[in-house]
XYZ file of C-alpha atoms in Angstrom:
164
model
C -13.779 3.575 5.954
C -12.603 0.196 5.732
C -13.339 -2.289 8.675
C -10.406 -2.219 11.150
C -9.800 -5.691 11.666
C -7.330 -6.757 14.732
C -3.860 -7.554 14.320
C -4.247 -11.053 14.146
C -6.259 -11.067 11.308
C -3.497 -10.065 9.012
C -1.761 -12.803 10.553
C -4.456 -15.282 9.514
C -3.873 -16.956 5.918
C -5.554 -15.539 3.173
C -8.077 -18.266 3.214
C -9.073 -17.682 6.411
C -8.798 -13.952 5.656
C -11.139 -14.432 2.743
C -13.436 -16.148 5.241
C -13.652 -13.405 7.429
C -13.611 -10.864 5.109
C -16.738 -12.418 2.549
C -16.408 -9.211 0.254
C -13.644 -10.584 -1.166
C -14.320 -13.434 -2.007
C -13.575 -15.011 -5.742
C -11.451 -11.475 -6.284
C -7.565 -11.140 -6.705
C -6.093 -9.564 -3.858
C -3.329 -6.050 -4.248
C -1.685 -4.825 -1.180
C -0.968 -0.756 -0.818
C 1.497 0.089 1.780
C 1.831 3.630 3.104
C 4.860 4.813 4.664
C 5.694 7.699 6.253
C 8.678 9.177 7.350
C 9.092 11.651 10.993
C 7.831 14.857 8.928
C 4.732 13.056 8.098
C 5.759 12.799 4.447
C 4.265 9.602 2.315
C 6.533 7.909 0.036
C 5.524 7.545 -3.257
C 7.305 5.657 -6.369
C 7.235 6.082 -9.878
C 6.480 3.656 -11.995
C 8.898 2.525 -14.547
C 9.363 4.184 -18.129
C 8.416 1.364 -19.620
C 5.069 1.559 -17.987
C 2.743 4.939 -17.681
C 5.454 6.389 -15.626
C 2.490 7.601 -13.016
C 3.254 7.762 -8.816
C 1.730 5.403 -6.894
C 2.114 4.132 -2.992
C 4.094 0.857 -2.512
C 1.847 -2.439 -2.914
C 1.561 -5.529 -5.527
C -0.933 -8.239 -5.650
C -1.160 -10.884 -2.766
C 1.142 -14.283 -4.095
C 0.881 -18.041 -3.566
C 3.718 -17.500 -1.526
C 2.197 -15.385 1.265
C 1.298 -16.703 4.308
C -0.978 -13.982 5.261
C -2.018 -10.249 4.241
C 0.720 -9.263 6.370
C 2.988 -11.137 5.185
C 1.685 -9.555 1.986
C 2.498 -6.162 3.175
C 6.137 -6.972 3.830
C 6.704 -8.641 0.986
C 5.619 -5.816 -1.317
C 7.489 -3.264 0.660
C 10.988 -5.374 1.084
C 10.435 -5.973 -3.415
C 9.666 -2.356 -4.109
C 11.803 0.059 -1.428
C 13.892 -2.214 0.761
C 12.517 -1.235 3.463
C 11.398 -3.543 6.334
C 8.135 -3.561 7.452
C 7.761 -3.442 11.705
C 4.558 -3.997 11.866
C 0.394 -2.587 10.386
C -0.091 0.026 12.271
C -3.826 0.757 10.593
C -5.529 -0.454 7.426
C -7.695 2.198 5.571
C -10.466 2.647 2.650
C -9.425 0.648 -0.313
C -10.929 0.164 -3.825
C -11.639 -2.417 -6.584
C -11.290 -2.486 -10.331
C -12.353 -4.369 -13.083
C -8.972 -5.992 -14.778
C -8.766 -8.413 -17.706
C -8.251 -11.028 -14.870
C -11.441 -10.021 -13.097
C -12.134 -8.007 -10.125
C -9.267 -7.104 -8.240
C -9.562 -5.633 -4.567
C -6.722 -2.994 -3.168
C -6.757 -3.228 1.003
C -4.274 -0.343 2.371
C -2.204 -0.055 4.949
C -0.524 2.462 6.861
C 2.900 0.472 8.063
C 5.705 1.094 10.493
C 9.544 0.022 9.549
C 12.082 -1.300 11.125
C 14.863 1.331 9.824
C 15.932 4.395 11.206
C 17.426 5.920 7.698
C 14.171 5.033 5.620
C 17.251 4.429 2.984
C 14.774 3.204 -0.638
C 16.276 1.266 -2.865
C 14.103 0.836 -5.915
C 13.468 -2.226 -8.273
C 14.079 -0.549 -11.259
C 12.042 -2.878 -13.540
C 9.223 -1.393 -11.118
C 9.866 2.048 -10.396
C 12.407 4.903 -11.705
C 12.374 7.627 -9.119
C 10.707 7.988 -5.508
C 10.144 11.047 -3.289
C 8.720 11.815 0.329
C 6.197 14.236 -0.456
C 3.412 16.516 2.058
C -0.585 16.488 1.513
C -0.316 19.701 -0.069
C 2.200 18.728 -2.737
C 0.297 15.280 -4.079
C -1.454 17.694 -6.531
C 1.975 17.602 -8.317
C 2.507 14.122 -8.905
C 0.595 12.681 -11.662
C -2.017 9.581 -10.641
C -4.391 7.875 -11.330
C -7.995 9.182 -9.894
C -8.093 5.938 -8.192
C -4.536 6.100 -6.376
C -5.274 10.329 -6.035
C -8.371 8.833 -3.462
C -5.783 6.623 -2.078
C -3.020 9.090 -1.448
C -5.694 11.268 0.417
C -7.183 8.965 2.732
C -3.601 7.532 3.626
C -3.019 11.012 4.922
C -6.385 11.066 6.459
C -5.703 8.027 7.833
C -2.166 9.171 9.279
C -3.418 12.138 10.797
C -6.495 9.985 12.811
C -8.653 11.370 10.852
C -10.013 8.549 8.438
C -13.089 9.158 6.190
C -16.093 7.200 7.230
């Protein structure tokens, strides 16, 4: 399970993020964001057809332009779904991959919003198609092994009970 650091460090700037977190240093930085709605379903997008049209949480990479992981998280959500982000309520396991651009690190997060509706809009250069879906239904969606391990744990992570 991934460290559970307070609050205020995803308030921190990624610098002093980095810092604290010395795992990460020298690798690019992607943000998952899990959201679930009242019947404890996650959302999930899929990605564009011009892309490998797979399902995937909410996330992107960590930008110049953000102040701090949190800031991070909201960004990501607001770009993909529309919807706001109230506040981290939990970060859980992520991963890292080797990319053309070197090692990239994923840090997850199960979020709270600020909406009542949990209206999504979609970017649809990003995504064609969304849906809320339950832990036994994820075996329908098609993933990537990686974001399969992700999907899982976010659940695990909803329900309290996180891998170790």
């Amino acid at each position: 399970m991934a460290s559970k650091p307070s609050v205020r460090a995803w308030s921190l700037s990624i610098s002093e993020f980095r810092i604290q977190r010395l795992s990460l240093k020298g690798k690019r930085l992607v943000v998952g964001v899990a959201v679930f709605d009242t019947s404890s379903q996650l959302l999930l997008l899929q990605r564009s057809a011009s892309e490998d049209t797979m399902y995937e949480i909410p996330g992107g990479h960590v930008e110049g332009v953000d102040e701090s992981i949190g800031h991070a998280v909201g960004r990501e959500l607001k770009e993909e779904t529309g919807l706001t982000l109230k506040h981290i309520v939990e970060e859980f396991e992520g991963f890292e991959c080797e990319t053309s651009k070197g090692i990239t690190a994923q840090l997850n997060f199960v979020v709270e919003l600020e909406e009542d509706d949990m209206k999504v809009t979609m970017n649809p250069e990003e995504h064609q198609a969304f849906d809320w879906v339950s832990e036994m239904e994820i075996d329908g969606y098609p993933m990537s092994d990686a974001m399969r391990v992700v999907v899982t744990n976010a659940f695990r992570c909803q329900a309290g009970q996180a891998a170790s």
